[in-house]
XYZ file of C-alpha atoms in Angstrom:
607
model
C 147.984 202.506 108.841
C 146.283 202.921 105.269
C 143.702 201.596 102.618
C 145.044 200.741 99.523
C 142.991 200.118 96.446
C 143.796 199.901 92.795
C 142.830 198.701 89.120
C 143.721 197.777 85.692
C 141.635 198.539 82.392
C 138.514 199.847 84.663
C 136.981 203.124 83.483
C 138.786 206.164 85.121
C 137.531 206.019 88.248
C 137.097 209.219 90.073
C 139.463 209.338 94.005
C 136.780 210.742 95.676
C 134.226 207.877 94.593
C 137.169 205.209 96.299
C 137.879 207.428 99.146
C 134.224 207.133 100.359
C 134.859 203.802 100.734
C 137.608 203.515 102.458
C 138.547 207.035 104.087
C 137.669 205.797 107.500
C 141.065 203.633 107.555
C 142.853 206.758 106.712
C 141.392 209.926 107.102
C 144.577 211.834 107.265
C 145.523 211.994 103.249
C 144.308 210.762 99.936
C 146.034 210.208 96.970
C 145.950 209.053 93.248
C 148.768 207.729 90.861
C 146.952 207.418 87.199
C 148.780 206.403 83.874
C 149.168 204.142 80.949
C 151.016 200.850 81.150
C 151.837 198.197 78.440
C 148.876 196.113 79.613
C 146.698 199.238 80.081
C 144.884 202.061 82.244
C 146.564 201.768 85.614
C 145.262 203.249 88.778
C 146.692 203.271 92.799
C 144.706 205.014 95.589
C 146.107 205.344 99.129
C 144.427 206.619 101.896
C 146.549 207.532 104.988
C 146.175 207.134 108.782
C 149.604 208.822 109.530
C 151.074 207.011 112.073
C 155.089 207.593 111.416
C 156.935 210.356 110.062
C 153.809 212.775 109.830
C 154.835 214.672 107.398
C 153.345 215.461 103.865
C 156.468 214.040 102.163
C 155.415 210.630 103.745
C 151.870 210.347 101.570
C 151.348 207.888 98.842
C 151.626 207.238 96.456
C 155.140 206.917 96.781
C 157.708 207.280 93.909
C 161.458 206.203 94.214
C 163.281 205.840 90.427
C 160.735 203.855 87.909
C 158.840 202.051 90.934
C 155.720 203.544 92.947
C 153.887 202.313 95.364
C 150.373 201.731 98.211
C 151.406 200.643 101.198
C 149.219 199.430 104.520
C 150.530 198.676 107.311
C 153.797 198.956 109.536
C 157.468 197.925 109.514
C 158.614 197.969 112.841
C 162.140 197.241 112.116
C 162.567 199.329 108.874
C 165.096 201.706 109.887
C 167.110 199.259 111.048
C 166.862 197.629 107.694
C 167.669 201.380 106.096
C 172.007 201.087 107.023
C 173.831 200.086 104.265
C 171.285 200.743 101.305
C 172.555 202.944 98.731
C 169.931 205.361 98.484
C 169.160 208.826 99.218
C 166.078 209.073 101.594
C 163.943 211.983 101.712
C 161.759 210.808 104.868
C 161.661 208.360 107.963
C 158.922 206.771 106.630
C 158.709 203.163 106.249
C 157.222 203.326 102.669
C 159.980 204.538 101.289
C 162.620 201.990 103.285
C 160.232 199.127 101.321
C 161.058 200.948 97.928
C 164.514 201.116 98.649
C 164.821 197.831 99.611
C 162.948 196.294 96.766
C 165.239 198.379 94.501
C 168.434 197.227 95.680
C 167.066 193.401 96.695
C 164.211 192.683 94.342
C 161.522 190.611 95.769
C 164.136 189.013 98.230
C 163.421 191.386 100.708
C 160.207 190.465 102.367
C 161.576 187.495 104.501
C 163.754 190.465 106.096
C 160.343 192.413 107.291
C 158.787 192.392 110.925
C 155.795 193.519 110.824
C 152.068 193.817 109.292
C 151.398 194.646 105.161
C 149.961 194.393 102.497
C 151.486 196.453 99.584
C 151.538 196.716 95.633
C 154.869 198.438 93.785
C 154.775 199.103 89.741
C 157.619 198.652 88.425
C 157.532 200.445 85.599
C 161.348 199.108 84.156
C 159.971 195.306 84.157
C 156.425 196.566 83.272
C 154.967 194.395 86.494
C 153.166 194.623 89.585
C 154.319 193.294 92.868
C 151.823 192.364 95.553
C 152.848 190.885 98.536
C 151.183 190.212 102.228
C 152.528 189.829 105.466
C 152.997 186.382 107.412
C 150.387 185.426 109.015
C 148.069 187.526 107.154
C 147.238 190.422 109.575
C 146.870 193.052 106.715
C 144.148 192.133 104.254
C 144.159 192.031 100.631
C 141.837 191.351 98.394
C 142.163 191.020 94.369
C 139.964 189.981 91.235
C 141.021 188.906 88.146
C 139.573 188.229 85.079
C 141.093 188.399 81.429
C 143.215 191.871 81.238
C 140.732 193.019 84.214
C 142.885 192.837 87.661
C 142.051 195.124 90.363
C 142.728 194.985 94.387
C 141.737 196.338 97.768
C 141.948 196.617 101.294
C 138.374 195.841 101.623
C 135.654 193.871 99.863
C 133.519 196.874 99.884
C 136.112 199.170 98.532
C 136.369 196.593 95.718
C 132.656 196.339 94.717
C 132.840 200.142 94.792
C 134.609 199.528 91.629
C 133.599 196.440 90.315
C 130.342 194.407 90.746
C 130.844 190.678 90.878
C 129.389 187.579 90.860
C 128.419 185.708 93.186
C 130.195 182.112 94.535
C 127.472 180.204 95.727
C 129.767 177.112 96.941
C 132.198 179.533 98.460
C 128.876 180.946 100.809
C 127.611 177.263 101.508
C 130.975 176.632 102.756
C 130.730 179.521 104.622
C 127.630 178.369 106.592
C 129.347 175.241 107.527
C 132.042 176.686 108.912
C 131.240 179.631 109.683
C 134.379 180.968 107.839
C 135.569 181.638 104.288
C 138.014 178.907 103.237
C 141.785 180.459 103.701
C 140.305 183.781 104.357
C 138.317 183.435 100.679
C 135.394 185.778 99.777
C 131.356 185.316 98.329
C 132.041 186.659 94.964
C 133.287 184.825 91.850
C 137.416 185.426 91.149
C 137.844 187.418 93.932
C 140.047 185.965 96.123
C 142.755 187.222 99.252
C 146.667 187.267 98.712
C 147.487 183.975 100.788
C 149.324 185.010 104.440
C 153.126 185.228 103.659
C 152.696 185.278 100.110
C 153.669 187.401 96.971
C 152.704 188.267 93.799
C 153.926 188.885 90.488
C 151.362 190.258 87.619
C 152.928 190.544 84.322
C 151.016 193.988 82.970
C 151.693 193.006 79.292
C 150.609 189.094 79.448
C 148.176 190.190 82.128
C 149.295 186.752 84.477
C 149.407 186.332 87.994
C 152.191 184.297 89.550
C 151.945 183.842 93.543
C 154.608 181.728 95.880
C 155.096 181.650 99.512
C 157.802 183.590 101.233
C 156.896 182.293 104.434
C 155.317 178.686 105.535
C 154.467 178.268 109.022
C 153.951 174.019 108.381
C 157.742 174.481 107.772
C 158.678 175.886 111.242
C 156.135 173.498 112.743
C 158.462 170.834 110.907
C 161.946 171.983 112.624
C 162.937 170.414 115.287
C 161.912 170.897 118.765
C 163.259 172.518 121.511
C 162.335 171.304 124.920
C 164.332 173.004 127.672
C 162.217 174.758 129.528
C 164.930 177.133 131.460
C 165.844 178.473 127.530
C 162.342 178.580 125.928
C 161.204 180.358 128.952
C 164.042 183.045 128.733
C 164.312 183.083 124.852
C 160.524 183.918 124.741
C 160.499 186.501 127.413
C 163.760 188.606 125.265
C 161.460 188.131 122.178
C 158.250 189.317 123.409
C 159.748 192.278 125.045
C 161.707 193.068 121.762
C 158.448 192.890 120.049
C 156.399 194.959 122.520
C 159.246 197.170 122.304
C 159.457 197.255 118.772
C 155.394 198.287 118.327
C 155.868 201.341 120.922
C 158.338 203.181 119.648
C 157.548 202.989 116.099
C 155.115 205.886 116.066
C 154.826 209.386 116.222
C 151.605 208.850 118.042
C 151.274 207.870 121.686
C 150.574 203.614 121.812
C 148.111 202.690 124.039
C 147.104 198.701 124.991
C 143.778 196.707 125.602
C 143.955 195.166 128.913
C 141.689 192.245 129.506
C 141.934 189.956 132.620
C 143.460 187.480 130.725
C 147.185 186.821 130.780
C 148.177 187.706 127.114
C 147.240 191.417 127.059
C 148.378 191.463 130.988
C 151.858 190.277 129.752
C 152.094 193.033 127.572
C 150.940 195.566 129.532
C 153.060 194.573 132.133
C 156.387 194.266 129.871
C 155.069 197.516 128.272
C 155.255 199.296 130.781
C 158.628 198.653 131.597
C 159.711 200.601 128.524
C 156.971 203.412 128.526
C 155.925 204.534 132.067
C 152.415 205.767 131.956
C 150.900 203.530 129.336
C 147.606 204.005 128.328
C 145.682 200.980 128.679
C 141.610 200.871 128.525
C 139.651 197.661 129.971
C 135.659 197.057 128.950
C 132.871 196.381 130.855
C 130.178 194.839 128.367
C 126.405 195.145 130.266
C 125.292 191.833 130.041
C 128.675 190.044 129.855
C 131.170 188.849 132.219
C 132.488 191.776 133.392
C 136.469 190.844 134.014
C 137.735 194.770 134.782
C 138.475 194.013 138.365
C 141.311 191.270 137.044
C 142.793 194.594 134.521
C 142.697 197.261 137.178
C 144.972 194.668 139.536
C 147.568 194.879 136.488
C 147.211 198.388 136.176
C 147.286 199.294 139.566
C 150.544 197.163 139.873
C 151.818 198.803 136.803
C 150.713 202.242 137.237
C 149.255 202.865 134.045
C 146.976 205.537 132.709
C 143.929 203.161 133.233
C 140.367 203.703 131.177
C 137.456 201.496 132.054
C 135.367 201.905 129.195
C 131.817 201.440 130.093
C 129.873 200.019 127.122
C 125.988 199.427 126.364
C 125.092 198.152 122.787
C 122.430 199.618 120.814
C 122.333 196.871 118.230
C 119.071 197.974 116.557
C 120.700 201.268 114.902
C 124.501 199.573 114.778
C 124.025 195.973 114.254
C 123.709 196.774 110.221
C 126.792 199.263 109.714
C 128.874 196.768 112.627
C 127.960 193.604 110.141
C 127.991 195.174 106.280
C 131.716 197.027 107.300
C 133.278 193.332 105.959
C 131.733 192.921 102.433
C 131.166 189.332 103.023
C 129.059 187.455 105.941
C 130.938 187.647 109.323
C 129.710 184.966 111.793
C 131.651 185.513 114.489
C 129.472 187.466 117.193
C 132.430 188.792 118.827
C 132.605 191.702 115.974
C 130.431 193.571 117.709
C 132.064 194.467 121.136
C 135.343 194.737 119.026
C 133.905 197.743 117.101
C 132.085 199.322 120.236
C 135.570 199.000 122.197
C 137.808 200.276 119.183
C 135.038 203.274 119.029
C 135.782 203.571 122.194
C 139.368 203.703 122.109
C 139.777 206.107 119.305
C 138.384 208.595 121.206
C 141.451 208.431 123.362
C 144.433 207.550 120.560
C 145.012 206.158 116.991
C 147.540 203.102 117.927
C 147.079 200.286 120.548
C 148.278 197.198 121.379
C 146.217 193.955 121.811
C 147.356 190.123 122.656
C 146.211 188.578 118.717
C 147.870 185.360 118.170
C 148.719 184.027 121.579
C 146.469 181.091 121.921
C 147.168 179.726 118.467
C 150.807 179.613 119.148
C 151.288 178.762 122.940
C 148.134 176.338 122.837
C 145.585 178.754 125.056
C 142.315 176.616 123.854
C 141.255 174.235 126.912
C 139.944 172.194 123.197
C 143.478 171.342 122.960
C 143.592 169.469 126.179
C 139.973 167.348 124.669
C 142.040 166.964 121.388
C 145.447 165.603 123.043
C 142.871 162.742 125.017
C 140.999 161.801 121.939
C 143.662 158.735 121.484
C 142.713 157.694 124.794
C 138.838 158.105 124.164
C 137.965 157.641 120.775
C 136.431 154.376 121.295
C 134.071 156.084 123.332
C 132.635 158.296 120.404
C 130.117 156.064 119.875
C 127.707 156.283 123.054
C 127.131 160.122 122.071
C 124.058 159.569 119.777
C 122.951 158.038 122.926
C 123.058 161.104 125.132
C 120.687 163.991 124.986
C 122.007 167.292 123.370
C 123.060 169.724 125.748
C 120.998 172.992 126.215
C 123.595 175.328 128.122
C 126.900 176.228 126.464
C 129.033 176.649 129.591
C 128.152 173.293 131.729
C 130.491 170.697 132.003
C 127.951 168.365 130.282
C 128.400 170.639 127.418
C 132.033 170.250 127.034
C 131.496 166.339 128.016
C 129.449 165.826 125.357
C 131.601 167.901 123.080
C 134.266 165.530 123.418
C 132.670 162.622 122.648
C 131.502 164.590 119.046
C 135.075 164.910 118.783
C 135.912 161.295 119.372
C 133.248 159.801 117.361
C 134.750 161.841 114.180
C 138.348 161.873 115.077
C 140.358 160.190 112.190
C 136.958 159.496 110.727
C 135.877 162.688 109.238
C 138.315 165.275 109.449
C 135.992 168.041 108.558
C 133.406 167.135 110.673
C 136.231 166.236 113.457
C 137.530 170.012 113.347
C 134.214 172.031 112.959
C 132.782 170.743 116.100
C 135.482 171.741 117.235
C 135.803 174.870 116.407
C 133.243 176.906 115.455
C 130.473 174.209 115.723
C 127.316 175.999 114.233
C 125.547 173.610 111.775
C 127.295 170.301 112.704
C 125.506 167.388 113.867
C 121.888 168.770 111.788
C 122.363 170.554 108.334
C 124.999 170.219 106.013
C 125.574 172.134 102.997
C 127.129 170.727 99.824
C 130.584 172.553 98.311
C 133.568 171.939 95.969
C 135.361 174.188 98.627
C 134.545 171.227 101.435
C 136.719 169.310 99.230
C 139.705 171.553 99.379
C 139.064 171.981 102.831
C 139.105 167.655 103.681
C 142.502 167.819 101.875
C 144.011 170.847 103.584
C 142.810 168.565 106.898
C 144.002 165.245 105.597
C 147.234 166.611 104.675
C 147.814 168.217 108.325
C 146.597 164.956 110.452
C 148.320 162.622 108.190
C 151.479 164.627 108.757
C 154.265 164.124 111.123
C 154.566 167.572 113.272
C 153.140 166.180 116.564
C 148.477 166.195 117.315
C 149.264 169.782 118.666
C 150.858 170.958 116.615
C 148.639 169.994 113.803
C 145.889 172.125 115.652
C 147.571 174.794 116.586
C 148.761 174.977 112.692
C 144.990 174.194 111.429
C 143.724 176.611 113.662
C 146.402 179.426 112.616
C 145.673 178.979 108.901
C 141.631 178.742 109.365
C 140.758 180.647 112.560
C 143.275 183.417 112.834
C 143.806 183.794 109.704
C 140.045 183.627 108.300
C 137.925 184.713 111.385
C 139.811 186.368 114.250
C 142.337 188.689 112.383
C 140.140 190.360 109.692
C 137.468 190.694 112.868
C 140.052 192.646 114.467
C 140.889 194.873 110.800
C 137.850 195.677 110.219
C 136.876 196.620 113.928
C 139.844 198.930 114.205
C 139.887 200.710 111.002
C 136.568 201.331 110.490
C 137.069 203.302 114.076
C 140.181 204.663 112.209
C 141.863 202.959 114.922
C 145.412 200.944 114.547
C 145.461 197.411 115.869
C 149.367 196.141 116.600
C 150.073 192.636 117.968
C 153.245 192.075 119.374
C 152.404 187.813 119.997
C 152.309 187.943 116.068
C 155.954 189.566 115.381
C 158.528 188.084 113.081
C 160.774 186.853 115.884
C 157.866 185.062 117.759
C 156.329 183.514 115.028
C 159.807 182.128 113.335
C 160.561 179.942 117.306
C 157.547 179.172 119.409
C 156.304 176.735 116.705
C 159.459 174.865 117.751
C 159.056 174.743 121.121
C 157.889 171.371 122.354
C 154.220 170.589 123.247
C 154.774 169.915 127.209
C 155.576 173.929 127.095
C 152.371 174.559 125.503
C 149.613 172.425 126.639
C 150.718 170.004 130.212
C 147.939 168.224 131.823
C 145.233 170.162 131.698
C 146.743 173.586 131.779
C 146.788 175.331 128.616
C 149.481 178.382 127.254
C 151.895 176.019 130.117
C 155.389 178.283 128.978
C 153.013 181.538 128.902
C 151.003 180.992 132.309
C 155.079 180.585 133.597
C 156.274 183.732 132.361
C 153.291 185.248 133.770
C 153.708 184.537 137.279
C 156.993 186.668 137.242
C 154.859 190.055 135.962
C 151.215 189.662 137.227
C 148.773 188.536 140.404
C 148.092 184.964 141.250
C 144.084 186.099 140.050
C 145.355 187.004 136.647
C 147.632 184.354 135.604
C 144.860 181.612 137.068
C 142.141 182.967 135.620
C 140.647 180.807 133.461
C 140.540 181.173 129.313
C 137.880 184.120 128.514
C 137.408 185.597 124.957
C 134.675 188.347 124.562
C 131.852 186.979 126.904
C 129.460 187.410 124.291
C 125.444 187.484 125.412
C 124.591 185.881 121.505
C 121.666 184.003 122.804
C 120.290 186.938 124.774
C 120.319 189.324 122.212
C 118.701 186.863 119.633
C 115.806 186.132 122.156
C 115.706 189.905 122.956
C 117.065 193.085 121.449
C 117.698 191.577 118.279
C 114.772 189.061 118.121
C 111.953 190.900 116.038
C 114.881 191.927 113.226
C 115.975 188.608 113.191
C 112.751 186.644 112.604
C 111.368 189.310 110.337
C 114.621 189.415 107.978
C 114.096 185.302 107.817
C 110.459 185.480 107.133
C 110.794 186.557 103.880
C 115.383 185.620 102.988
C 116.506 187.071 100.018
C 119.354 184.449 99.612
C 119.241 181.905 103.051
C 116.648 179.745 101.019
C 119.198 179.179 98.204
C 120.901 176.783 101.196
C 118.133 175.872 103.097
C 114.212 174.557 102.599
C 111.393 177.160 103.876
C 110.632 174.246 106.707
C 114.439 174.326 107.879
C 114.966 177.478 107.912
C 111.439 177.759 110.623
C 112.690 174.968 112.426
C 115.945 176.875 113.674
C 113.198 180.033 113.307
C 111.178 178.420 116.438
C 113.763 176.159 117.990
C 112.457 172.768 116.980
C 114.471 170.157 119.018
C 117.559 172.471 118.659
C 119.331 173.377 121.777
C 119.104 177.039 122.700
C 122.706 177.895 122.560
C 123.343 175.998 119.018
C 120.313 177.579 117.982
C 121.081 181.093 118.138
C 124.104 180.542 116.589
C 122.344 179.197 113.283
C 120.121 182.079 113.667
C 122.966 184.647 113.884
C 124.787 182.952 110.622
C 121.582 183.474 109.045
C 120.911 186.550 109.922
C 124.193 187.896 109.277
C 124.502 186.128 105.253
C 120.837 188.298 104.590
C 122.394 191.392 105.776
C 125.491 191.109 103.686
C 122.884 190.576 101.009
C 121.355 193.397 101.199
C 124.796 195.729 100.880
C 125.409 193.424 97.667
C 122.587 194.557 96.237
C 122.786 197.757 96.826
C 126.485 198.558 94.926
């Protein structure tokens, strides 16, 4: 796992000024490729986590012929790819298997890769750069372009390190409505990320940008379905153990996993094991959270794995700042901050792990699905809600009750509205915050519900292209790395993501079970406790800490906002200050979106 940053016609720009940046997502190597191209000063920077074929041959930049190239990431089925290319290699590295390929395919190539990237290759004999991202986005990348100006990065951060930009006021108010940046966008002005299964070419002499899709998941979504269970259930099980398999053994490093109570990382763990006796696997125990090690320790006590129960108290007044400003844009999601104490954690034990990404946005694992499949049933009962009083405690029944009913009054109303509460549900039902981007957004919605791929699956792909894709996989990223710590996630692999689209919703959500074909598999590998237990993400204390620990930073940063008040009115922003007539729970959650936009601000300012 690497950073990768670059830029053309910027002032020389020294490697050690970049690798301050960024040397925390590899801290093994640095390098530099500098020359002059027909469209001007070009400049590549690599920094390496080495992770496969250790050796100093393996650093980047890479050169192969007239092409060089960055790489991040992994390609877990690149030396299989390697038989039959004409070409002499000089490592095991899976670097140079991408050069060779793209020399003897072109661009063709990319639909043959399984795994997680985000890469750029000159090539210098069609004076052109080719960028190009993996399929459901795992990797980040991040470019800006403006006139002969193009540059690129693995992080925001690493990016303004070269560049200052503007900033993209609608792309922020979106932001605060959702709570995530439109198709994993950014704050500044031209900077945007290389869509999820996408490529790139940028002409270095006309100094244009020309991006198309390699990969569509709407398209698999679209395939027919397959509905015996007997074959789903045994066509998934081969698949995810060819994936698990497939993440272990390509490294040089010893693989650990997370283990959660849950059944997605169980699954692994307990397929994982199977191929490497001895795993590693580390559990958390948050103080102040549920506390869901006793569920993990039955899995690895069944599985006999090297078990770690990492013991974990926050100290959010020294961390929350360096936790929050590590993603050079706001970050709502609370759950970024026992991701980076639990990847600190971890790398104090090993550099690769495995973790259960993906699984409830392809098997259907949110119990919202089951509220979204009954909305035909109940919409007519959307309209009693501004009836009933808001409820004050997240996890009550009345909550989700009332939830529904939201969803119902909006469903195939207001599309936006419909899917942010929800979702993330932050400023819905009491502010709203104007943007062109909301407009993009309502037709990316429209164009989904209006389609023909079945109410699940136009969820489960909404929530794949917005969620996972905006919130929950650069969370991950930026948790890892920035612990110098590689994430891999086998639910996310090539095979998986190319067939359980297909399979048919009464294997995904039946009744009121969720993750139906999943839970199934499970009860072949794990304990009747773990595959019953109910759907648990991080148990986040959010209202605690901004009534407690947090409290006095909070209300002090919003006395006096540096940028909140461009989006809000002084009186608003004390009304969700002191909790006037705003539940508790919804409350801190404006708070925290607040609180987090200010302390981006404040990195801004300072590059």
């Amino acid at each position: 796992m690497c950073g990768i940053a670059g830029s053309l016609n910027l002032p020389q720009i020294p490697l050690d000024r970049v690798y301050s940046l960024i040397s925390h997502r590899g801290p093994d190597a640095k390098g530099k490729l500098e020359e002059m191209t027909s469209g001007g000063l070009l400049q590549f920077f690599h920094v390496r986590l080495s992770i496969q074929d250790l050796s100093a041959e393996s650093n980047q930049p890479m050169n192969a012929g007239s092409s060089s190239i960055v790489f991040n990431g992994e390609i877990y089925n690149h030396l299989e790819l390697r038989n039959g290319l004409p070409f002499d290699f000089k490592t095991h590295s899976d670097t140079e298997t991408i050069l060779a390929l793209y020399r003897h395919y072109g661009i063709g190539f990319l639909g043959r890769l399984d795994g997680m990237f985000a890469f750029v290759i000159l090539d210098r004999e069609n004076q052109r750069l080719i960028l190009a991202r993996d399929r459901m986005g795992k990797k980040p990348f991040f470019c800006y372009q403006e006139g002969d100006i193009f540059c690129f990065a693995s992080e925001l951060n690493t990016l303004l390190g070269m560049k200052k930009f503007e900033l993209d006021e609608d792309s922020l108010a979106f932001f605060l409505q959702s709570g995530f940046f439109y198709q994993d966008g950014t704050p500044y002005k031209n900077v945007f990320a290389l869509p999820s299964g996408s490529y790139g070419v940028y002409d270095l002499s006309g100094h244009t940008l020309a991006i198309q899709r390699y990969f569509d998941l709407r398209q698999v979504y679209e395939k027919p379905k397959k509905a015996d269970f007997q074959e789903s259930l045994e066509v998934c099980e081969e698949l995810l153990k060819q994936s698990i398999k497939n993440r272990l053994l390509a490294s040089d490093l010893e693989v650990g996993a997370f283990l959660s109570g849950g059944i997605d990382s169980s699954l692994i763990v307990a397929l994982a094991s199977e191929i490497k006796p001895n795993l590693r696997t580390f559990t958390i125990a948050f103080s102040g959270a549920y506390d869901e090690s006793h569920l993990a320790e039955m899995t690895a006590l069944r599985y006999h794995t090297n078990h770690t129960t990492l013991k974990i108290s926050t100290d959010l007044t020294n961390d929350i700042f360096k936790i929050l400003q590590n993603y050079g844009r706001p970050f709502a999601d609370s759950s970024a901050i026992p991701s980076y104490y639990v990847a600190r954690e971890a790398k104090k034990y090993l550099s690769v792990i495995l973790n259960g990404d993906g699984a409830d946005e392809l098997f259907g694992g949110y119990r919202r699905y089951v509220g979204h499949l009954l909305l035909p049933k109940i919409k007519n009962l959307g309209r009693f809600v501004k009836f009933l009083p808001k409820p004050k405690e997240k996890k009550s029944f009345y909550n989700y009750f009332y939830r529904l009913l939201q969803m119902a009054q909006n469903y195939q109303k207001d599309f936006k509205s419909y899917y942010l509460s929800a979702t993330t549900d932050i400023f819905e039902g009491y502010f709203s915050f104007d943007s062109k981007f909301n407009d993009a957004f309502k037709q990316d919605l429209e164009s989904v519900f209006n389609s023909d791929i079945s109410p699940l699956s136009q969820m489960l792909l909404l929530d794949s292209k917005s969620l996972l894709f905006s919130d929950l996989l650069p969370k991950m990223d930026i948790a890892t790395m920035a612990n110098s710590l590689e994430g891999r996630s086998p639910f996310l692999s090539k095979m998986l993501v190319e067939f359980v689209p297909m399979l048919d919703d009464s294997l995904k959500v039946r009744g009121r079970e969720t993750k139906y074909l999943l839970r199934i598999l499970a009860q072949k590998y794990l304990d009747k406790e773990v595959y019953n237990a109910p759907k648990r993400g991080f148990e986040v204390p959010l209202k605690q800490w901004v009534n407690g620990e947090l409290k006095e930073m909070i209300l002090q940063t919003l006395q006096s906002p540096r940028i909140a008040n461009r989006f809000l009115c002084k009186k608003n922003i004390e009304e969700i200050c002191f909790g006037v007539k705003i539940p508790s729970e919804k409350r801190a959650k404006m708070l925290w979106s607040l609180f987090v936009l200010e302390v981006w601000y404040q990195k801004y300012q300072e590059f």
